[in-house]
């Protein structure tokens, strides 16, 4: 899609403007070349919040909707940002593309492999792009490691670890931020933990790793196994913290406390992904990348590079990060990093807007969205089948054989049809 | 088996007295209540070394053999320590038990599930015990964590990680200790890496974890998946370091550089095991144990315990180790820790000798040996079957339902028929 008019203003609509949607919208409100045409939410108070905030900033009041399809029918939008409940991300993205807009989805799991196919086919048929707003790909350390990988520092990649290990038991029981705060009621996310035994939040981990390994661009996921522990943490927390008649007390939680998935790639790499949101523990992304020439371990803040590090010893990652700092982050440090998940929210939103403005494929595209989100239903299937290996669909239908990795490219390396990351700031 | 005479001397024979066998023998030579009756090795120089060393220590010269079965036929032995090549551990242990002696095997992989069954059945039929000399179970930190687990500090166990990640590329190409040292020629171990795609060294990792989780004693392994990366590291090292006509150059290595296995236990726990001996990296046992109340991460030297640690934060493991120090290690620190893998070699050998002397089941028994060593052929099978889940045999034939965890027990907790760890020093 080309931009709407001569001044290249990108016209955006937002569906789902709760806490997360408001945060993504706030990042776009910092951009001069964006107009926030419409907002949509079932809750009036969210619409009020956004409208007040935009008007206070001197922006025009957006048109308000409580129905996604009505917004799509009523507006001429270049892009639609979807931060609704997890289950609706893909259906709403499909509707947006059908209506002639690009879609951007906040992260979450797919419900089925089939809807991932529907997402891809809709994008291909309509010619509208769909981006997964996986901010983790845009992190400072993550992008420095991307540079290291591209520079061959770690050699040929062999193996990686990643995951989402984050104790959010209070939130899953409907408390906001902390168990001491006022109860909000059981959120939509909680239903996935109650009913699905799967890795329901794989993309923060797999996103950066997939970019390192060139997944969907010269490589692809081939198969997956998943194994789940028993479910203890969420019920145990309820017994400790809640009254017996609380809505999330005494539930039979489907999700195993720790879900371990192992992926195998076409080029022979393997990836361990862990999910744990219900155990007491410090937060971790469990990121590790091992190549033939060395490895990076994020939790240990260490790196080891053959012929450079002392044999069998770690070196501090920080020194390497400075050397391999991504251009966009070097500039970002100078300009001042913006709010929102360590500056990544701005970068991910800006890359969506700039992809529209430049009419280039977004850096996390519909094939990435399908493959990364499909990990959830595929892990569900493997667990259901006693951890047997399940085959990964090739959502690109062979495009991965010829497509090249371009995430993070700058200047001449970006080339035609590719987002130049130097244009993000 | 009861001891041989009134003074309770335990009569030992040693098969395989190369570097590792000599080290294990040296630990036994430090014990006053042990007589080293016989030694067996195909290489005369190893026999010479041991004999000289024993005689220099004022011990009688042992009878020398070059054939294991002849040694068994020619000697009245209470226990036989087997540190031969990996493939012969189980067959030689079976022969020792058939000859009326207890067997102790240095660690290594099984060749097949069937030989693990043969090992178990031979032990049951002959009434002779078989111990796996898994020194990792006896480590200071490992035993402190055992105490933490038994005390309930981490709550109900959910998940663990472990592995053997050790860059031994020079050794696998036949160099001793370092690539600069004189070449010894391709060892028996290298054949496993050349021909088998499997986790060929699982027991250092799984041993302590199995003890924490009560495997074979109230719990058991149910199933396993394994996934291997491509093989790059060993051939790449050869290209960098060796002449083209070197015996390990230009080989087609079967083993994937990193092998990831995921086990599921009867009580609902999961365990990740990694094997990597061919990548440049600092050594790691990758040990992590997560329970409902907290976790320990060895590489991060950290622990987090709910209601005790600050929320979402690590605490130094060391403070907890001091608090939960195992009695045998408290005493060992005072007495002076002996040589050999951080003091563990003495403890593991002493526990074999004391089990014979007290006529109690050894603390790592034939069922442990079978289950832990079977991980190798089972991982081989899963990899061969595209990572499909393979079923774990119950080598105990149901004894796990009633047997209780006793590893590390002291004083009254040891009870009848159980090795009292206070007798190890």
mmCIF file of C-alpha atoms in Angstrom, chain A residues 292-294 304-313, chain B residues 166-185 189 233-243 246 248 277-282:
data_model
loop_
_atom_site.group_PDB
_atom_site.id
_atom_site.type_symbol
_atom_site.label_atom_id
_atom_site.label_comp_id
_atom_site.label_asym_id
_atom_site.label_seq_id
_atom_site.Cartn_x
_atom_site.Cartn_y
_atom_site.Cartn_z
ATOM 1 C CA UNK A 292 30.672 -23.280 15.506
ATOM 2 C CA UNK A 293 32.914 -20.391 16.610
ATOM 3 C CA UNK A 294 31.372 -19.388 19.920
ATOM 4 C CA UNK A 304 32.911 -16.846 24.256
ATOM 5 C CA UNK A 305 34.548 -16.575 20.843
ATOM 6 C CA UNK A 306 37.156 -19.012 19.607
ATOM 7 C CA UNK A 307 40.592 -17.529 18.879
ATOM 8 C CA UNK A 308 39.534 -14.387 20.682
ATOM 9 C CA UNK A 309 38.349 -15.358 24.180
ATOM 10 C CA UNK A 310 40.668 -17.223 26.553
ATOM 11 C CA UNK A 311 40.030 -20.948 26.031
ATOM 12 C CA UNK A 312 37.114 -22.342 28.053
ATOM 13 C CA UNK A 313 36.381 -18.893 29.551
ATOM 14 C CA UNK B 166 32.574 -29.573 27.575
ATOM 15 C CA UNK B 167 34.835 -28.660 24.696
ATOM 16 C CA UNK B 168 36.968 -31.791 24.329
ATOM 17 C CA UNK B 169 37.655 -31.539 20.616
ATOM 18 C CA UNK B 170 41.400 -32.162 21.004
ATOM 19 C CA UNK B 171 40.783 -35.244 23.149
ATOM 20 C CA UNK B 172 38.236 -36.613 20.680
ATOM 21 C CA UNK B 173 40.881 -36.266 17.991
ATOM 22 C CA UNK B 174 43.315 -38.262 20.091
ATOM 23 C CA UNK B 175 45.232 -35.521 21.859
ATOM 24 C CA UNK B 176 45.643 -35.677 25.569
ATOM 25 C CA UNK B 177 44.468 -32.757 27.692
ATOM 26 C CA UNK B 178 45.453 -30.120 25.191
ATOM 27 C CA UNK B 179 45.873 -29.874 21.494
ATOM 28 C CA UNK B 180 49.553 -29.095 21.953
ATOM 29 C CA UNK B 181 50.373 -32.320 23.741
ATOM 30 C CA UNK B 182 51.603 -35.442 22.083
ATOM 31 C CA UNK B 183 49.094 -37.395 20.136
ATOM 32 C CA UNK B 184 47.887 -40.640 21.686
ATOM 33 C CA UNK B 185 45.848 -41.949 18.808
ATOM 34 C CA UNK B 189 35.365 -42.823 22.952
ATOM 35 C CA UNK B 233 32.543 -28.997 15.260
ATOM 36 C CA UNK B 234 34.752 -32.063 15.058
ATOM 37 C CA UNK B 235 35.407 -31.924 11.329
ATOM 38 C CA UNK B 236 35.932 -28.171 11.525
ATOM 39 C CA UNK B 237 38.534 -28.674 14.260
ATOM 40 C CA UNK B 238 40.294 -31.271 12.130
ATOM 41 C CA UNK B 239 40.416 -28.861 9.203
ATOM 42 C CA UNK B 240 41.949 -26.193 11.417
ATOM 43 C CA UNK B 241 44.400 -28.301 13.377
ATOM 44 C CA UNK B 242 45.265 -31.541 11.589
ATOM 45 C CA UNK B 243 46.977 -32.723 8.445
ATOM 46 C CA UNK B 246 45.397 -37.617 10.108
ATOM 47 C CA UNK B 248 40.347 -38.307 12.429
ATOM 48 C CA UNK B 277 31.550 -31.866 23.386
ATOM 49 C CA UNK B 278 32.492 -30.316 20.087
ATOM 50 C CA UNK B 279 31.767 -26.608 20.329
ATOM 51 C CA UNK B 280 34.064 -23.871 21.627
ATOM 52 C CA UNK B 281 32.566 -22.864 24.969
ATOM 53 C CA UNK B 282 33.279 -22.736 28.693
#
